[in-house]
Short mmCIF file of C-alpha atoms in Angstrom, two decimals:
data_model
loop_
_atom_site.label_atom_id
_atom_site.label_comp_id
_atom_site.label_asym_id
_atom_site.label_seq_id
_atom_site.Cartn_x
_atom_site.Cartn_y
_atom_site.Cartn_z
CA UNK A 1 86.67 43.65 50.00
CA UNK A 2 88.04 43.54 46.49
CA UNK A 3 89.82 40.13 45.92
CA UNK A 4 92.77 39.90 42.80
CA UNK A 5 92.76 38.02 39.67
CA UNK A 6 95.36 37.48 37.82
CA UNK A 7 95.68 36.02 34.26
CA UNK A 8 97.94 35.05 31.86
CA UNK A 9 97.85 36.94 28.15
CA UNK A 10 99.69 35.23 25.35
CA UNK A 11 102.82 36.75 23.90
CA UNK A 12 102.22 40.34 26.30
CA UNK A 13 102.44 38.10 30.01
CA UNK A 14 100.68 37.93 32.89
CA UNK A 15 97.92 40.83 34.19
CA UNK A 16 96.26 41.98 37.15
CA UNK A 17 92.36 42.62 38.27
CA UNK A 18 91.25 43.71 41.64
CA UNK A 19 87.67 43.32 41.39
CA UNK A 20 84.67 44.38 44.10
CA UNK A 21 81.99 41.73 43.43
CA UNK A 22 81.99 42.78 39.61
CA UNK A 23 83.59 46.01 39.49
CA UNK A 24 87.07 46.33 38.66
CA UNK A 25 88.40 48.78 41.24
CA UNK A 26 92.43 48.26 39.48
CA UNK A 27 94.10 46.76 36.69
CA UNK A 28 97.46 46.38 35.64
CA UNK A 29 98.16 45.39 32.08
CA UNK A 30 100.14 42.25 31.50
CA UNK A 31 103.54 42.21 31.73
CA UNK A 32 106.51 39.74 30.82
CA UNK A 33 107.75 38.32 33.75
CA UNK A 34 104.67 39.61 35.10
CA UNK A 35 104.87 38.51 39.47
CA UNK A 36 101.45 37.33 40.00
CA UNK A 37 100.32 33.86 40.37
CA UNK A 38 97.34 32.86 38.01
CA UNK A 39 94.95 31.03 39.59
CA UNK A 40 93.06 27.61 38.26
CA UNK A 41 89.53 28.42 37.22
CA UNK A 42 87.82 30.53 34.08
CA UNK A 43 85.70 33.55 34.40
CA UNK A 44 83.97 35.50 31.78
CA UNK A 45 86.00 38.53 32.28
CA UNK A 46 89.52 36.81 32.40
CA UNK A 47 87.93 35.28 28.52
CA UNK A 48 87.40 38.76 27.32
CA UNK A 49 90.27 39.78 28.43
CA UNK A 50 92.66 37.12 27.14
CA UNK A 51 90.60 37.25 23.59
CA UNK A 52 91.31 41.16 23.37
CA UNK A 53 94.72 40.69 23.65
CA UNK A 54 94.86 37.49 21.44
CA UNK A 55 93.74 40.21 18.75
CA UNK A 56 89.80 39.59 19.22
CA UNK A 57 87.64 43.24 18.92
CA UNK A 58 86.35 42.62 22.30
CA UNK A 59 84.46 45.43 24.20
CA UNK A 60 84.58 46.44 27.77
CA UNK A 61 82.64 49.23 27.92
CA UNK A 62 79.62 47.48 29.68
CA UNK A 63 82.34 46.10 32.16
CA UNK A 64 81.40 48.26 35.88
CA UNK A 65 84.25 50.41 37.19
CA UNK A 66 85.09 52.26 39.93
CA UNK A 67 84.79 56.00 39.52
CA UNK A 68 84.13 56.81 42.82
CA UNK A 69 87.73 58.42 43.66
CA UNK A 70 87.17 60.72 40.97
CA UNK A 71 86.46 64.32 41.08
CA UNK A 72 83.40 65.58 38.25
CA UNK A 73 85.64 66.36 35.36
CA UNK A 74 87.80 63.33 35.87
CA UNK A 75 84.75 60.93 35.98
CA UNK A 76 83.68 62.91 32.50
CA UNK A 77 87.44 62.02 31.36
CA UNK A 78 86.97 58.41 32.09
CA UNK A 79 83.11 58.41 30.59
CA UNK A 80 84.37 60.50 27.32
CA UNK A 81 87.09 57.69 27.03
CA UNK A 82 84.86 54.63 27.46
CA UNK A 83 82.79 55.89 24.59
CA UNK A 84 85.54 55.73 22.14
CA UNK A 85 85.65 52.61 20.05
CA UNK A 86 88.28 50.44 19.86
CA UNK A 87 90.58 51.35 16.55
CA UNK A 88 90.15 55.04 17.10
CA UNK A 89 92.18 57.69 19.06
CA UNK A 90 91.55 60.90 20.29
CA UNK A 91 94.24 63.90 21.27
CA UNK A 92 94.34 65.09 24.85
CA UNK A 93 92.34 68.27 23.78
CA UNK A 94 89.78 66.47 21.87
CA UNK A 95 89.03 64.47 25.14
CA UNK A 96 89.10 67.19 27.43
CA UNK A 97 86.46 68.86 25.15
CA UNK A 98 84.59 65.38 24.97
CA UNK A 99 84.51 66.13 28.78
CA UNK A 100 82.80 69.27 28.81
CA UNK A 101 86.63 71.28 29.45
CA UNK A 102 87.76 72.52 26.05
CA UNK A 103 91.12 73.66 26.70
CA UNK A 104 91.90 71.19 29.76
CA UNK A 105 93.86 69.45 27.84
CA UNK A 106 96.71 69.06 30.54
CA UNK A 107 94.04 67.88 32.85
CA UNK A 108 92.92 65.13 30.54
CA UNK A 109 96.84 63.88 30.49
CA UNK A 110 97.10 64.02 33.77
CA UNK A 111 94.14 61.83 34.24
CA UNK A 112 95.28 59.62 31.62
CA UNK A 113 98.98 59.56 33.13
CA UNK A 114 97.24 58.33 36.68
CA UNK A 115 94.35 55.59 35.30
CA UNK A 116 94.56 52.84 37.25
CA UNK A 117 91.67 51.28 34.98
CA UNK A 118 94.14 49.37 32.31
CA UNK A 119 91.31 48.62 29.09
CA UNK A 120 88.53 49.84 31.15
CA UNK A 121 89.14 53.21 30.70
CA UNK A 122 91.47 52.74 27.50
CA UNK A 123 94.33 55.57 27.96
CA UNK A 124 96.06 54.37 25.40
CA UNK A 125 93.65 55.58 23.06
CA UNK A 126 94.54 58.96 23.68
CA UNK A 127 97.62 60.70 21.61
CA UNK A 128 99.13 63.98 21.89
CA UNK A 129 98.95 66.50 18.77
CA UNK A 130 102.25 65.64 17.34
CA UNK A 131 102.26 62.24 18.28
CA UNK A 132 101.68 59.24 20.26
CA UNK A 133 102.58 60.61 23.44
CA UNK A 134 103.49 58.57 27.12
CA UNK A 135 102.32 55.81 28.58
CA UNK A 136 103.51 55.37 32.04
CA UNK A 137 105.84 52.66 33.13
CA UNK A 138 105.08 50.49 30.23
CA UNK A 139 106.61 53.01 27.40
CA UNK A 140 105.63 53.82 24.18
CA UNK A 141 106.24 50.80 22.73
CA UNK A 142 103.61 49.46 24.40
CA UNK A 143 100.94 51.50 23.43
CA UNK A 144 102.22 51.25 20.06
CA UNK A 145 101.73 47.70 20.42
CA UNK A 146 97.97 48.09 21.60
CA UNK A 147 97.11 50.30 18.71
CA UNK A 148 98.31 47.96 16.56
CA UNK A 149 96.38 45.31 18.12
CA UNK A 150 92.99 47.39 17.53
CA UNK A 151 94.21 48.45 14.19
CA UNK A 152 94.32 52.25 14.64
CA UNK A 153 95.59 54.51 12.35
CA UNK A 154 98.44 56.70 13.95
#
């Protein structure tokens, strides 16, 4: 049964885990004004997370996930995606390719448009050609804001 952790990030507000023993099965990125309660207590995790965000190049891609809802290609998405290091970005074609679908590129975005894996899986690394592109309910901004944080060059 997964169990939720919530934490507070400095300056972006307050974020979501769901976690299976140590798999994170959901995350939502912090929010202001963000509804959850955060509970007393430290765990390794919450630290990473809370450093990444306080501008630390922390790493998540050891960090277990759940993949299991995905078909093949999207699982190769969210692998491809894990392997790219934090201050770079790929386009929606280059990660579809990266997933063994050259010219899926739609596929990749529509992938990206439905992670429910927050930094785990870190959509927001992923641009269009001519631009930044989406990102969901929390807007461009936001993702601007993320990039920033890793330093990449967009």
């Amino acid at each position: 049964m997964a169990r939720l952790v919530a934490y507070e990030a400095e300056g972006w507000g307050v974020g979501e885990l769901w976690l299976d023993g140590p798999r994170v099965v959901w995350h939502e990125l912090p929010r202001p004004n963000g509804a959850a309660v955060v509970p007393a207590g430290r765990s390794e995790l919450v630290e990473r997370l809370q450093a990444y965000f306080a501008g630390e190049p922390v790493k998540f891609d050891d960090v277990e996930v759940d993949l299991e809802y995905e078909t093949e290609f999207l699982g190769r998405c969210a692998r491809a995606l894990r392997s790219v290091p934090r201050g770079e970005v790929v386009t929606y074609g280059e990660l579809a390719a990266l997933a063994g679908a050259p010219g899926a590129a739609r596929a990749a975005g529509s992938f990206c448009a439905r992670n429910r894996l927050g930094l785990f899986v870190p959509c927001h690394r992923v641009v269009s050609a001519g631009g930044l592109g989406s990102y969901g309910s929390l807007g461009v901004a936001y993702k601007r804001r993320m990039l920033e944080l890793e330093r990449a060059a967009v």
